[in-house]
Amino acid sequence: MFQEPQKRRNYVIYILFIFLSGSIFLADLFSNKKFSDLISDNADFLFPVSQEAIDLFDSLDLNIIKNKNTLINENIRLKNEVIELRKLKLINERLVEEIRSNNELIKNVNLENIIYYKSTILIKNTEDEYLISGGRNINLNKNDLILNEEGFVVAYIVKVFDDHSLMNTIINSEFSIPGIDKYGNQYLVTSNREELLINSIYIEEENLNIDYIFTDVAFDHIGQFPIVKLTNEEVSNANNKISAVVRIDYKFSFDSNIYIVKEK
Amino acid sequence: MKILRNISYIFLFVALLVLELLLGIFSEFSDLEILPFLILLFYISINKFSNDYIPAFFFSGIYYDLFYTSNYFGSTSAKFLSIGIVINFINKKLDDNLFSEFLVFLLSVSIYKFEFIIFSFSFIQLTIVFLISVINYFLFKLINITLKRDVFKKSI
């Protein structure tokens, strides 16, 4: 008989705590995250995941689970390699064309004042964001760019901690970065997790022969780094707006080689 | 004593939350995840629902917002508390059978992963959420059966 009122009282306290969480949420929202930053800066020691711990987990994983898969994959890889070799001649011809295009891009990148920090993925959270090694200890800031091994921008930093950072990647739906092409047209590159959506925001010259869209100092980036390659992609122009959709082939893993770009 | 017990609940929740994140290392970022923390939330919500767990729900959410996400502070706490209250309420209203329980579990996974569903709504994402629910519900049942088994009674 007293069970139901007791349950209702439980709900009331739960609801009160939901309101308390809501109040904290509002305080953080109106302080532009200064509230949460202040607390996380002073309580960073509570973060339990270190590079050593990840390496330990990773090695356990390799030893126990991966052995069989590795052998099967290796077998498939060797078979594919024979087929791939036959295709190399055709690829070589295409690469010559690509080198020409890349040389054009490299001219725009000032490598002398840039330093690359190799980073490692530590953890993926439930919102599919990744925590990576490196934080205030290597002077990282919000919006610092993160490149993959091919030099393409695959993420940028959204939150910095003492020795780790949170990044927003091309496979997050919140990913949004401005870019520019070789004609000076400006774009906003966003993601729907499976594809990168490229939409122009300012047109300087209407030309659909866009090789790359890259970052630029005009958007407070430290230099020009490619975000997306449009050489073999379908680019459309409708109502004075250039747009394209590019499938995301890049996959993040613990073995991903990612580099944080910083100014010297 | 009660305070000590509540603090131990907070540590248990936080430990399972960290374990859930570390399990991502084994799955190599596969979409099909094992969610021990959600299993704990669900277990508490339907079997042990009480005010004693409110600090654990609240502080584990705060801890998660502090170190693992770019969310605004308090949003994850609200999510965990909402899961607790919604799951308990619906579970009480439904019949006690496997199908209803699975539906409630599916709902809890949907709330838990609501950013994943809302921001990239597609048939594939819904299928992934369903598969995550199946895998984790199976684990929940295993744990539930293990915890319910009365070893002393069986031996007699």
Tab-separated table of C-alpha atoms in Angstrom:
chain	number	residue	atom	x	y	z
A	1	MET	CA	0.000	0.000	0.000
A	2	PHE	CA	2.870	2.346	0.767
A	3	GLN	CA	4.850	1.142	-2.258
A	4	GLU	CA	3.352	3.502	-4.848
A	5	PRO	CA	3.767	6.806	-2.908
A	6	GLN	CA	7.358	5.724	-2.168
A	7	LYS	CA	8.017	5.154	-5.898
A	8	ARG	CA	6.473	8.525	-6.718
A	9	ARG	CA	8.748	10.158	-4.143
A	10	ASN	CA	11.704	8.456	-5.873
A	11	TYR	CA	10.622	9.949	-9.171
A	12	VAL	CA	10.338	13.405	-7.603
A	13	ILE	CA	13.931	13.351	-6.378
A	14	TYR	CA	15.128	11.984	-9.716
A	15	ILE	CA	13.267	14.811	-11.478
A	16	LEU	CA	14.778	17.354	-9.082
A	17	PHE	CA	18.246	16.089	-9.966
A	18	ILE	CA	17.374	16.286	-13.687
A	19	PHE	CA	16.497	19.949	-13.055
A	20	LEU	CA	19.798	20.362	-11.183
A	21	SER	CA	21.631	18.906	-14.204
A	22	GLY	CA	19.631	21.273	-16.405
A	23	SER	CA	20.681	24.236	-14.254
A	24	ILE	CA	24.340	23.226	-14.499
A	25	PHE	CA	23.836	22.838	-18.249
A	26	LEU	CA	22.431	26.382	-18.483
A	27	ALA	CA	25.223	27.808	-16.323
A	28	ASP	CA	27.767	26.201	-18.657
A	29	LEU	CA	25.873	27.330	-21.753
A	30	PHE	CA	25.681	30.969	-20.653
A	31	SER	CA	29.290	31.029	-19.448
A	32	ASN	CA	30.357	29.716	-22.884
A	33	LYS	CA	31.799	26.533	-21.313
A	34	LYS	CA	34.053	28.502	-18.949
A	35	PHE	CA	32.375	26.775	-16.012
A	36	SER	CA	33.159	23.241	-17.213
A	37	ASP	CA	36.618	24.242	-18.464
A	38	LEU	CA	37.508	25.641	-15.034
A	39	ILE	CA	36.500	22.417	-13.294
A	40	SER	CA	38.081	20.075	-15.837
A	41	ASP	CA	41.336	22.087	-15.756
A	42	ASN	CA	41.565	21.664	-11.986
A	43	ALA	CA	40.498	18.042	-11.886
A	44	ASP	CA	42.465	16.682	-14.838
A	45	PHE	CA	44.276	14.213	-12.561
A	46	LEU	CA	41.014	12.209	-12.401
A	47	PHE	CA	41.391	11.185	-16.051
A	48	PRO	CA	42.594	7.608	-15.765
A	49	VAL	CA	43.601	6.761	-19.315
A	50	SER	CA	47.246	7.172	-20.209
A	51	GLN	CA	49.173	6.217	-23.326
A	52	GLU	CA	50.805	3.357	-21.386
A	53	ALA	CA	47.412	1.938	-20.388
A	54	ILE	CA	46.200	2.098	-23.979
A	55	ASP	CA	49.363	0.381	-25.226
A	56	LEU	CA	48.846	-2.369	-22.646
A	57	PHE	CA	45.238	-2.910	-23.727
A	58	ASP	CA	46.239	-2.769	-27.345
A	59	SER	CA	48.974	-5.381	-26.921
A	60	LEU	CA	46.579	-7.680	-25.044
A	61	ASP	CA	44.135	-7.257	-27.862
A	62	LEU	CA	46.814	-8.070	-30.412
A	63	ASN	CA	47.973	-11.201	-28.628
A	64	ILE	CA	44.633	-12.728	-27.793
A	65	ILE	CA	42.179	-11.758	-30.482
A	66	LYS	CA	44.055	-10.617	-33.505
A	67	ASN	CA	46.363	-13.571	-34.287
A	68	LYS	CA	43.885	-15.534	-36.356
A	69	ASN	CA	42.492	-12.486	-38.096
A	70	THR	CA	45.996	-11.303	-38.921
A	71	LEU	CA	46.853	-14.567	-40.646
A	72	ILE	CA	43.641	-14.582	-42.660
A	73	ASN	CA	44.108	-10.945	-43.618
A	74	GLU	CA	47.711	-11.554	-44.590
A	75	ASN	CA	46.666	-14.395	-46.884
A	76	ILE	CA	44.046	-12.223	-48.566
A	77	ARG	CA	46.510	-9.372	-48.835
A	78	LEU	CA	49.087	-11.548	-50.616
A	79	LYS	CA	46.508	-12.774	-53.113
A	80	ASN	CA	45.366	-9.233	-53.772
A	81	GLU	CA	48.927	-8.056	-54.176
A	82	VAL	CA	49.410	-10.253	-57.231
A	83	ILE	CA	46.314	-8.746	-58.833
A	84	GLU	CA	47.313	-5.269	-57.774
A	85	LEU	CA	50.728	-5.534	-59.435
A	86	ARG	CA	49.033	-5.979	-62.793
A	87	LYS	CA	47.125	-2.789	-62.274
A	88	LEU	CA	50.217	-0.804	-61.308
A	89	LYS	CA	50.988	0.408	-64.805
A	90	LEU	CA	47.611	2.109	-65.085
A	91	ILE	CA	47.891	3.563	-61.609
A	92	ASN	CA	51.345	4.881	-62.405
A	93	GLU	CA	49.978	6.922	-65.288
A	94	ARG	CA	47.299	8.368	-63.052
A	95	LEU	CA	49.855	9.184	-60.363
A	96	VAL	CA	51.930	11.257	-62.787
A	97	GLU	CA	48.863	13.418	-63.290
A	98	GLU	CA	48.291	13.549	-59.533
A	99	ILE	CA	51.893	14.605	-58.828
A	100	ARG	CA	51.407	17.544	-61.170
A	101	SER	CA	48.311	18.506	-59.230
A	102	ASN	CA	49.990	18.001	-55.838
A	103	ASN	CA	52.977	20.118	-56.834
A	104	GLU	CA	50.572	22.960	-57.412
A	105	LEU	CA	49.193	22.440	-53.905
A	106	ILE	CA	52.598	22.130	-52.185
A	107	LYS	CA	53.555	25.556	-53.520
A	108	ASN	CA	50.885	26.978	-51.266
A	109	VAL	CA	52.021	25.246	-48.070
A	110	ASN	CA	54.716	26.918	-46.030
A	111	LEU	CA	56.448	23.962	-44.361
A	112	GLU	CA	59.248	25.880	-42.676
A	113	ASN	CA	57.239	27.354	-39.823
A	114	ILE	CA	55.177	24.251	-39.138
A	115	ILE	CA	55.760	21.458	-36.678
A	116	TYR	CA	53.916	18.127	-36.751
A	117	TYR	CA	53.168	16.318	-33.497
A	118	LYS	CA	52.412	12.647	-33.935
A	119	SER	CA	49.408	11.743	-31.829
A	120	THR	CA	47.577	8.577	-30.894
A	121	ILE	CA	43.906	7.844	-30.422
A	122	LEU	CA	43.195	6.965	-26.784
A	123	ILE	CA	39.449	6.455	-26.525
A	124	LYS	CA	36.206	6.824	-28.452
A	125	ASN	CA	33.290	8.228	-26.480
A	126	THR	CA	29.622	7.337	-26.902
A	127	GLU	CA	29.093	10.304	-29.259
A	128	ASP	CA	31.754	8.872	-31.583
A	129	GLU	CA	34.263	11.572	-30.727
A	130	TYR	CA	37.890	10.614	-30.176
A	131	LEU	CA	40.253	11.498	-27.361
A	132	ILE	CA	43.855	11.773	-28.526
A	133	SER	CA	47.175	12.102	-26.757
A	134	GLY	CA	48.619	15.606	-26.450
A	135	GLY	CA	47.040	18.596	-24.800
A	136	ARG	CA	48.210	21.668	-22.970
A	137	ASN	CA	51.569	19.893	-22.443
A	138	ILE	CA	52.362	20.468	-26.140
A	139	ASN	CA	50.579	23.817	-26.326
A	140	LEU	CA	47.520	22.645	-28.222
A	141	ASN	CA	44.596	24.987	-28.736
A	142	LYS	CA	41.002	24.674	-29.801
A	143	ASN	CA	40.607	24.376	-33.593
A	144	ASP	CA	44.160	23.083	-34.181
A	145	LEU	CA	44.133	20.936	-37.308
A	146	ILE	CA	44.786	17.215	-37.358
A	147	LEU	CA	46.102	15.552	-40.505
A	148	ASN	CA	46.237	11.929	-41.620
A	149	GLU	CA	49.323	10.258	-43.101
A	150	GLU	CA	48.415	11.618	-46.550
A	151	GLY	CA	48.338	15.176	-45.239
A	152	PHE	CA	44.569	15.626	-45.438
A	153	VAL	CA	42.696	17.377	-42.647
A	154	VAL	CA	40.671	14.684	-40.891
A	155	ALA	CA	39.789	16.478	-37.662
A	156	TYR	CA	40.244	19.515	-35.506
A	157	ILE	CA	40.534	19.936	-31.750
A	158	VAL	CA	37.423	20.926	-29.812
A	159	LYS	CA	38.560	20.581	-26.199
A	160	VAL	CA	42.033	20.588	-24.660
A	161	PHE	CA	43.032	18.892	-21.402
A	162	ASP	CA	46.438	18.592	-19.692
A	163	ASP	CA	47.787	15.655	-21.678
A	164	HIS	CA	44.926	14.731	-23.987
A	165	SER	CA	42.439	16.434	-26.265
A	166	LEU	CA	39.058	15.816	-27.792
A	167	MET	CA	38.782	16.053	-31.557
A	168	ASN	CA	35.914	16.486	-33.970
A	169	THR	CA	36.514	14.233	-36.959
A	170	ILE	CA	35.197	13.969	-40.509
A	171	ILE	CA	32.977	11.131	-39.322
A	172	ASN	CA	31.192	13.353	-36.775
A	173	SER	CA	28.000	15.035	-37.901
A	174	GLU	CA	29.144	18.248	-36.127
A	175	PHE	CA	32.250	18.440	-38.307
A	176	SER	CA	32.333	21.786	-40.083
A	177	ILE	CA	35.364	23.539	-41.521
A	178	PRO	CA	35.718	26.388	-44.009
A	179	GLY	CA	37.986	25.915	-47.014
A	180	ILE	CA	39.177	27.584	-50.194
A	181	ASP	CA	40.013	26.369	-53.711
A	182	LYS	CA	42.708	27.470	-56.145
A	183	TYR	CA	40.397	30.087	-57.673
A	184	GLY	CA	39.720	31.740	-54.298
A	185	ASN	CA	36.180	30.357	-53.977
A	186	GLN	CA	35.264	29.698	-50.363
A	187	TYR	CA	33.420	26.590	-49.129
A	188	LEU	CA	31.980	25.090	-46.003
A	189	VAL	CA	32.865	21.417	-45.648
A	190	THR	CA	30.491	19.474	-43.396
A	191	SER	CA	29.879	15.811	-42.756
A	192	ASN	CA	26.928	13.469	-42.479
A	193	ARG	CA	29.251	10.757	-41.094
A	194	GLU	CA	29.423	8.879	-44.398
A	195	GLU	CA	29.992	11.691	-46.851
A	196	LEU	CA	31.644	15.087	-46.863
A	197	LEU	CA	29.253	17.775	-48.088
A	198	ILE	CA	30.931	20.672	-49.845
A	199	ASN	CA	28.946	23.858	-50.413
A	200	SER	CA	30.280	27.171	-51.632
A	201	ILE	CA	29.800	30.207	-49.420
A	202	TYR	CA	31.566	32.746	-51.639
A	203	ILE	CA	32.279	32.546	-55.380
A	204	GLU	CA	35.234	34.404	-56.820
A	205	GLU	CA	35.412	32.565	-60.140
A	206	GLU	CA	32.927	30.021	-61.448
A	207	ASN	CA	35.075	27.055	-62.399
A	208	LEU	CA	34.270	23.433	-61.664
A	209	ASN	CA	37.777	22.160	-62.308
A	210	ILE	CA	38.584	22.103	-58.586
A	211	ASP	CA	41.475	19.864	-57.608
A	212	TYR	CA	41.500	20.389	-53.871
A	213	ILE	CA	39.760	22.369	-51.196
A	214	PHE	CA	42.192	23.390	-48.518
A	215	THR	CA	42.376	25.326	-45.264
A	216	ASP	CA	43.608	28.898	-45.331
A	217	VAL	CA	44.977	31.617	-43.085
A	218	ALA	CA	41.864	33.598	-43.970
A	219	PHE	CA	39.961	31.194	-41.691
A	220	ASP	CA	42.553	31.430	-38.880
A	221	HIS	CA	44.213	28.182	-39.933
A	222	ILE	CA	47.994	28.104	-39.770
A	223	GLY	CA	48.425	27.296	-43.449
A	224	GLN	CA	46.956	25.581	-46.459
A	225	PHE	CA	46.298	21.895	-45.953
A	226	PRO	CA	44.021	19.830	-48.193
A	227	ILE	CA	40.632	18.949	-46.750
A	228	VAL	CA	39.162	17.104	-49.690
A	229	LYS	CA	40.181	16.140	-53.206
A	230	LEU	CA	37.614	16.751	-55.923
A	231	THR	CA	39.653	15.696	-58.973
A	232	ASN	CA	37.554	12.640	-59.811
A	233	GLU	CA	34.353	13.748	-58.089
A	234	GLU	CA	31.165	15.143	-59.551
A	235	VAL	CA	30.956	18.877	-58.869
A	236	SER	CA	27.710	20.700	-59.609
A	237	ASN	CA	26.885	24.343	-60.082
A	238	ALA	CA	23.298	25.422	-59.522
A	239	ASN	CA	21.992	28.929	-58.745
A	240	ASN	CA	25.512	30.317	-58.485
A	241	LYS	CA	26.382	27.742	-55.840
A	242	ILE	CA	29.060	25.101	-56.258
A	243	SER	CA	28.490	21.867	-54.384
A	244	ALA	CA	29.810	18.337	-54.220
A	245	VAL	CA	29.443	15.206	-52.159
A	246	VAL	CA	32.467	13.011	-51.452
A	247	ARG	CA	32.290	9.595	-49.821
A	248	ILE	CA	34.459	9.237	-46.690
A	249	ASP	CA	36.812	6.277	-47.069
A	250	TYR	CA	39.061	7.144	-44.148
A	251	LYS	CA	38.661	4.917	-41.086
A	252	PHE	CA	39.982	5.770	-37.653
A	253	SER	CA	41.703	3.068	-35.624
A	254	PHE	CA	44.225	2.858	-32.816
A	255	ASP	CA	46.919	2.403	-35.449
A	256	SER	CA	45.898	5.564	-37.307
A	257	ASN	CA	48.810	7.895	-37.962
A	258	ILE	CA	47.499	11.311	-37.114
A	259	TYR	CA	49.467	14.504	-36.823
A	260	ILE	CA	48.616	17.721	-35.022
A	261	VAL	CA	49.821	20.765	-36.908
A	262	LYS	CA	51.288	23.624	-34.911
A	263	GLU	CA	53.241	26.746	-35.684
A	264	LYS	CA	56.900	26.726	-34.526
B	1	MET	CA	27.377	4.099	6.534
B	2	LYS	CA	24.768	5.182	4.011
B	3	ILE	CA	27.098	7.900	2.724
B	4	LEU	CA	29.888	5.361	2.334
B	5	ARG	CA	27.569	3.057	0.415
B	6	ASN	CA	26.484	5.875	-1.891
B	7	ILE	CA	30.121	6.852	-2.503
B	8	SER	CA	30.907	3.236	-3.364
B	9	TYR	CA	28.027	3.309	-5.904
B	10	ILE	CA	29.584	6.414	-7.485
B	11	PHE	CA	32.932	4.619	-7.795
B	12	LEU	CA	31.221	1.546	-9.251
B	13	PHE	CA	29.383	3.623	-11.859
B	14	VAL	CA	32.492	5.592	-12.821
B	15	ALA	CA	34.586	2.411	-13.041
B	16	LEU	CA	32.060	0.788	-15.365
B	17	LEU	CA	31.867	3.955	-17.446
B	18	VAL	CA	35.652	3.928	-17.896
B	19	LEU	CA	35.536	0.189	-18.628
B	20	GLU	CA	32.923	0.796	-21.326
B	21	LEU	CA	35.181	3.370	-22.973
B	22	LEU	CA	38.211	1.083	-22.713
B	23	LEU	CA	36.268	-1.762	-24.316
B	24	GLY	CA	36.246	0.397	-27.440
B	25	ILE	CA	39.947	-0.450	-27.758
B	26	PHE	CA	39.136	-4.142	-28.141
B	27	SER	CA	36.338	-3.540	-30.620
B	28	GLU	CA	38.678	-1.338	-32.735
B	29	PHE	CA	35.926	1.231	-33.092
B	30	SER	CA	33.382	-1.162	-34.512
B	31	ASP	CA	29.840	0.171	-34.587
B	32	LEU	CA	28.637	-2.799	-32.542
B	33	GLU	CA	29.578	-1.947	-28.996
B	34	ILE	CA	29.382	-3.634	-25.636
B	35	LEU	CA	27.905	-1.185	-23.137
B	36	PRO	CA	28.463	-2.425	-19.559
B	37	PHE	CA	27.545	0.963	-18.127
B	38	LEU	CA	24.194	0.971	-19.911
B	39	ILE	CA	23.576	-2.597	-18.700
B	40	LEU	CA	24.217	-1.357	-15.159
B	41	LEU	CA	21.856	1.608	-15.650
B	42	PHE	CA	19.182	-0.728	-16.973
B	43	TYR	CA	19.688	-3.267	-14.195
B	44	ILE	CA	19.431	-0.583	-11.511
B	45	SER	CA	16.418	1.021	-13.202
B	46	ILE	CA	14.322	-2.136	-13.336
B	47	ASN	CA	15.561	-4.138	-10.367
B	48	LYS	CA	17.026	-1.819	-7.753
B	49	PHE	CA	15.441	1.548	-8.453
B	50	SER	CA	15.891	3.822	-5.434
B	51	ASN	CA	17.086	7.261	-4.366
B	52	ASP	CA	20.398	5.748	-3.243
B	53	TYR	CA	21.569	5.621	-6.840
B	54	ILE	CA	20.802	9.248	-7.706
B	55	PRO	CA	24.293	10.581	-6.720
B	56	ALA	CA	25.873	7.758	-8.749
B	57	PHE	CA	23.759	8.608	-11.823
B	58	PHE	CA	24.471	12.303	-11.347
B	59	PHE	CA	28.207	12.232	-10.669
B	60	SER	CA	29.026	9.624	-13.309
B	61	GLY	CA	27.352	11.931	-15.851
B	62	ILE	CA	29.309	14.920	-14.544
B	63	TYR	CA	32.537	12.889	-14.684
B	64	TYR	CA	31.801	11.857	-18.277
B	65	ASP	CA	31.083	15.454	-19.333
B	66	LEU	CA	34.292	16.641	-17.673
B	67	PHE	CA	36.763	14.371	-19.393
B	68	TYR	CA	35.311	12.542	-22.343
B	69	THR	CA	33.074	14.834	-24.357
B	70	SER	CA	32.555	18.359	-25.619
B	71	ASN	CA	28.968	18.352	-24.339
B	72	TYR	CA	27.748	21.063	-22.025
B	73	PHE	CA	28.205	20.218	-18.357
B	74	GLY	CA	25.246	18.358	-16.868
B	75	SER	CA	23.744	17.095	-20.127
B	76	THR	CA	24.978	13.525	-19.611
B	77	SER	CA	23.777	13.500	-15.980
B	78	ALA	CA	20.330	14.518	-17.183
B	79	LYS	CA	20.484	11.747	-19.799
B	80	PHE	CA	21.462	9.059	-17.246
B	81	LEU	CA	18.794	10.195	-14.762
B	82	SER	CA	16.190	10.310	-17.545
B	83	ILE	CA	17.076	6.768	-18.603
B	84	GLY	CA	16.620	5.631	-14.998
B	85	ILE	CA	13.248	7.256	-14.512
B	86	VAL	CA	11.811	6.476	-17.994
B	87	ILE	CA	12.901	2.841	-17.964
B	88	ASN	CA	11.564	2.258	-14.452
B	89	PHE	CA	8.237	3.921	-15.263
B	90	ILE	CA	7.685	2.052	-18.557
B	91	ASN	CA	8.861	-1.256	-17.151
B	92	LYS	CA	6.274	-1.011	-14.371
B	93	LYS	CA	3.512	-0.371	-16.919
B	94	LEU	CA	4.367	-3.267	-19.238
B	95	ASP	CA	3.791	-6.986	-18.771
B	96	ASP	CA	6.649	-8.956	-17.349
B	97	ASN	CA	7.782	-10.891	-20.415
B	98	LEU	CA	10.906	-11.161	-22.519
B	99	PHE	CA	9.576	-9.176	-25.474
B	100	SER	CA	8.425	-6.186	-23.381
B	101	GLU	CA	11.689	-6.199	-21.487
B	102	PHE	CA	13.643	-6.193	-24.745
B	103	LEU	CA	11.529	-3.283	-26.045
B	104	VAL	CA	12.326	-1.334	-22.884
B	105	PHE	CA	16.007	-2.172	-23.324
B	106	LEU	CA	15.821	-1.000	-26.948
B	107	LEU	CA	14.314	2.259	-25.696
B	108	SER	CA	17.121	2.688	-23.170
B	109	VAL	CA	19.746	2.134	-25.904
B	110	SER	CA	17.901	4.665	-28.087
B	111	ILE	CA	18.004	7.295	-25.317
B	112	TYR	CA	21.623	6.428	-24.529
B	113	LYS	CA	22.592	6.803	-28.180
B	114	PHE	CA	20.156	9.545	-29.105
B	115	GLU	CA	22.877	11.841	-30.560
B	116	PHE	CA	23.926	8.962	-32.792
B	117	ILE	CA	20.318	8.492	-34.011
B	118	ILE	CA	19.266	12.141	-34.345
B	119	PHE	CA	22.360	13.565	-36.030
B	120	SER	CA	22.764	10.781	-38.564
B	121	PHE	CA	19.318	9.304	-38.940
B	122	SER	CA	19.311	6.462	-41.456
B	123	PHE	CA	18.180	2.885	-41.772
B	124	ILE	CA	21.759	1.689	-41.214
B	125	GLN	CA	22.062	3.626	-37.940
B	126	LEU	CA	18.734	2.229	-36.731
B	127	THR	CA	19.909	-1.287	-37.599
B	128	ILE	CA	23.132	-0.684	-35.652
B	129	VAL	CA	21.136	0.522	-32.618
B	130	PHE	CA	18.939	-2.587	-32.866
B	131	LEU	CA	21.979	-4.885	-33.070
B	132	ILE	CA	23.650	-3.092	-30.130
B	133	SER	CA	20.413	-3.666	-28.191
B	134	VAL	CA	20.333	-7.383	-29.051
B	135	ILE	CA	23.972	-7.956	-28.038
B	136	ASN	CA	23.732	-5.965	-24.818
B	137	TYR	CA	20.336	-7.352	-23.863
B	138	PHE	CA	21.788	-10.847	-24.171
B	139	LEU	CA	24.611	-9.796	-21.825
B	140	PHE	CA	22.102	-8.197	-19.470
B	141	LYS	CA	20.093	-11.432	-19.296
B	142	LEU	CA	23.262	-13.428	-18.622
B	143	ILE	CA	24.231	-11.094	-15.780
B	144	ASN	CA	20.675	-11.014	-14.480
B	145	ILE	CA	20.435	-14.804	-14.386
B	146	THR	CA	23.815	-15.055	-12.663
B	147	LEU	CA	22.878	-12.480	-10.024
B	148	LYS	CA	19.480	-14.041	-9.388
B	149	ARG	CA	20.780	-17.584	-9.009
B	150	ASP	CA	20.633	-18.707	-5.415
B	151	VAL	CA	23.629	-20.970	-5.113
B	152	PHE	CA	22.832	-22.223	-1.590
B	153	LYS	CA	19.273	-23.185	-2.461
B	154	LYS	CA	20.465	-25.130	-5.527
B	155	SER	CA	23.050	-27.076	-3.551
B	156	ILE	CA	20.426	-28.121	-1.009
